[in-house]
GROMACS .gro file of C-alpha atoms in nm:
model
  126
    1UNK     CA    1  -1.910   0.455  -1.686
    2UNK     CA    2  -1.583   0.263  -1.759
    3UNK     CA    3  -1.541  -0.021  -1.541
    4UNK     CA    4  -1.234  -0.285  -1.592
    5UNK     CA    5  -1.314  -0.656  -1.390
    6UNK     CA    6  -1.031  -0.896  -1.350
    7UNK     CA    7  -1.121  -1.243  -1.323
    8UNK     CA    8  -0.943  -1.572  -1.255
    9UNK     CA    9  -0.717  -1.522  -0.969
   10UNK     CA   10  -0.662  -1.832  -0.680
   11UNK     CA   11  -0.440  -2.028  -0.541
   12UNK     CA   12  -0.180  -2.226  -0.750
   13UNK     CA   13   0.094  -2.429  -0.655
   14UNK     CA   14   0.428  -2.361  -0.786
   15UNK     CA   15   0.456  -2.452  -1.143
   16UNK     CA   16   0.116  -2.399  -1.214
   17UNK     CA   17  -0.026  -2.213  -1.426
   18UNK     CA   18  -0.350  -1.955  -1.407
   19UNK     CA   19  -0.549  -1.728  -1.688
   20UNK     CA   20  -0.675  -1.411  -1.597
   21UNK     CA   21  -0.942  -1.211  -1.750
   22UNK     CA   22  -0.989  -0.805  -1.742
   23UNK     CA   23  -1.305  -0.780  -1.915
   24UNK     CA   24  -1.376  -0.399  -2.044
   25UNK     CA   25  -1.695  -0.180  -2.081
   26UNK     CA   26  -1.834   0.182  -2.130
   27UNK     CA   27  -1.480   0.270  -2.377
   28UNK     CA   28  -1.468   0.174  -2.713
   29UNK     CA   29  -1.180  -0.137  -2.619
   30UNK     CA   30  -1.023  -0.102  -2.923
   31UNK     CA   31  -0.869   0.228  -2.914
   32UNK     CA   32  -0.673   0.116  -2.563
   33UNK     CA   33  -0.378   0.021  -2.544
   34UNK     CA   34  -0.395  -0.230  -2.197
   35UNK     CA   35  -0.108  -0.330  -1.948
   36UNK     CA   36  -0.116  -0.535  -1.655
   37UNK     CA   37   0.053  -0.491  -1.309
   38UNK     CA   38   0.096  -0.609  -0.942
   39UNK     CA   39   0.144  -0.571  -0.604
   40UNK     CA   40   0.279  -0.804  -0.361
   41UNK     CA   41   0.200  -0.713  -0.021
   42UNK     CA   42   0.464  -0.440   0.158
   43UNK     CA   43   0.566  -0.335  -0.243
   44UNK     CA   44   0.475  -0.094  -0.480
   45UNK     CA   45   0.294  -0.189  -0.785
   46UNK     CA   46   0.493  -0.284  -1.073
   47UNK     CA   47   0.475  -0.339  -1.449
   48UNK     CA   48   0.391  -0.679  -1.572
   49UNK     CA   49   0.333  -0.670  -1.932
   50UNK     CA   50   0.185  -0.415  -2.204
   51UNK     CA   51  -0.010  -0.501  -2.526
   52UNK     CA   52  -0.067  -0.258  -2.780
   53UNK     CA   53  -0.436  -0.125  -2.927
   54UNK     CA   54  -0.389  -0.311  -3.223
   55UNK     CA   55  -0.253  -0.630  -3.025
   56UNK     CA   56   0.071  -0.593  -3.232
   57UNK     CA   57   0.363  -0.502  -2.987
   58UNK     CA   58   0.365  -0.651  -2.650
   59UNK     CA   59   0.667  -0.605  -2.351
   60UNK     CA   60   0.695  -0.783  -2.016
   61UNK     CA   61   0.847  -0.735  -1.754
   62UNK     CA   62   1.177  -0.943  -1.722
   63UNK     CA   63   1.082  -1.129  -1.407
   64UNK     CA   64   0.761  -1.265  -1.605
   65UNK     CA   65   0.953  -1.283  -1.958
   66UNK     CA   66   0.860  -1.603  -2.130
   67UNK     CA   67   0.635  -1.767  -1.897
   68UNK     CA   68   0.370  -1.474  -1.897
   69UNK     CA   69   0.186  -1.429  -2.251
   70UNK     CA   70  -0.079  -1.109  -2.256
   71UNK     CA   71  -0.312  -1.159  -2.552
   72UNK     CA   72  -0.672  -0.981  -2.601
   73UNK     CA   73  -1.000  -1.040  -2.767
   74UNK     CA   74  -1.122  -0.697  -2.885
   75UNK     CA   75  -1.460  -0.868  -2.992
   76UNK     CA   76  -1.507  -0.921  -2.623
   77UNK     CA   77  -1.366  -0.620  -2.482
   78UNK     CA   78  -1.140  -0.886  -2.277
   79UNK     CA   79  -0.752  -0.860  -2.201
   80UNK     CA   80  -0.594  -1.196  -2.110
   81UNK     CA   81  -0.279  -1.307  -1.902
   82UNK     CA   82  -0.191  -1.640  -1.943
   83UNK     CA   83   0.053  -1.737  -1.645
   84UNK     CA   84   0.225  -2.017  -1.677
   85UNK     CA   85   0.552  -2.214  -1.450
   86UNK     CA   86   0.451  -1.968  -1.192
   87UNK     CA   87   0.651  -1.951  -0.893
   88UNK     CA   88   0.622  -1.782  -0.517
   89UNK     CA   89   0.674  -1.451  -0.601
   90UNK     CA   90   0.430  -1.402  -0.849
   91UNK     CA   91   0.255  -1.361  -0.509
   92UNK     CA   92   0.055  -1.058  -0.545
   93UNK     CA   93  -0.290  -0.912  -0.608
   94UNK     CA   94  -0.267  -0.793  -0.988
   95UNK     CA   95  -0.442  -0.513  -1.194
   96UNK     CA   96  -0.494  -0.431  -1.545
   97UNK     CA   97  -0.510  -0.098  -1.690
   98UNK     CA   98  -0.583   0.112  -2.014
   99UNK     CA   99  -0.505   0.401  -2.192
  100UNK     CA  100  -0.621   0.543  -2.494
  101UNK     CA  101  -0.274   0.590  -2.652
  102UNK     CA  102  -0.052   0.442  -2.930
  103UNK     CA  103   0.259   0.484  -2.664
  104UNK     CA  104   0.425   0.218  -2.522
  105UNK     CA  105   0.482   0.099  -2.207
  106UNK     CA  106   0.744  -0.106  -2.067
  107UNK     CA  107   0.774  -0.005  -1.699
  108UNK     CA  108   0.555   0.075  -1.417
  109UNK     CA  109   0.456   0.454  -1.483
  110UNK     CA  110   0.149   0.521  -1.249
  111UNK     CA  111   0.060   0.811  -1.489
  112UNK     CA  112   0.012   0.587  -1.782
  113UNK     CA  113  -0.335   0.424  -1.691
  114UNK     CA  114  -0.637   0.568  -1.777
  115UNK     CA  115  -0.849   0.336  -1.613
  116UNK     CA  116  -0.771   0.088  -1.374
  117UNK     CA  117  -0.935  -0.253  -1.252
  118UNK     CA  118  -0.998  -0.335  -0.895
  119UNK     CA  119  -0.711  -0.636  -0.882
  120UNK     CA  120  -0.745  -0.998  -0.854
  121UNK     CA  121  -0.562  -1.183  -0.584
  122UNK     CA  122  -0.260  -1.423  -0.729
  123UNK     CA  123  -0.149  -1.675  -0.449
  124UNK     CA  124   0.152  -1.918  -0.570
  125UNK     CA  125   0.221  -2.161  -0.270
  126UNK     CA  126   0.552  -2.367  -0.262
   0.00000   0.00000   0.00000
């Protein structure tokens, strides 16, 4: 059974910063390709940044572009987001997928996952 946990979602203060975890099991981690994504509340879920199996090729989203850095640790079956100078409307609850594909992603495509987690709550207050 595949299951996908995010971790290390709260309440920041504008500025701050935050790391999230999406730790993997059941799939060989590896061979996915992992994205993450969000959804503030009255929106639809979109794209916030892709990372590639090999951990090679990465794309964000523009709105996160330089203050957002996706990384993973395949030895831990763990996909990271480091958040940093985060503002209000990173508001939102935020997921990460996979997909056992080389393609690349670089916009919301609710198709594209796989797998998904169950979302960890992202509060930014101003």
């Amino acid at each position: 059974q595949v299951q996908l946990v995010e971790s290390g979602g709260g309440l920041v203060q504008t500025g701050g910063s935050l790391r999230l975890s999406c730790a993997a099991s059941g799939l060989t981690f590896s061979s996915y390709a992992m994205g993450w994504f969000r959804q503030a509340p009255g929106k639809e879920r979109e794209f916030v940044a892709f990372l590639s199996r090999s951990g090679s090729n990465t794309y964000y989203a523009d709105s996160v572009k330089g203050r957002f850095t996706i990384s993973r640790d395949n030895a831990k079956s763990t996909v990271y987001l480091q958040m940093n100078s985060l503002k209000p409307e990173d508001t939102a609850v935020y997921y990460c997928a996979a997909r056992e594909s080389t393609s690349v992603l670089t916009s919301y495509s609710p198709s594209w996952p796989d797998y998904w987690g169950q979302g960890t709550q992202v509060t930014v207050s101003s």
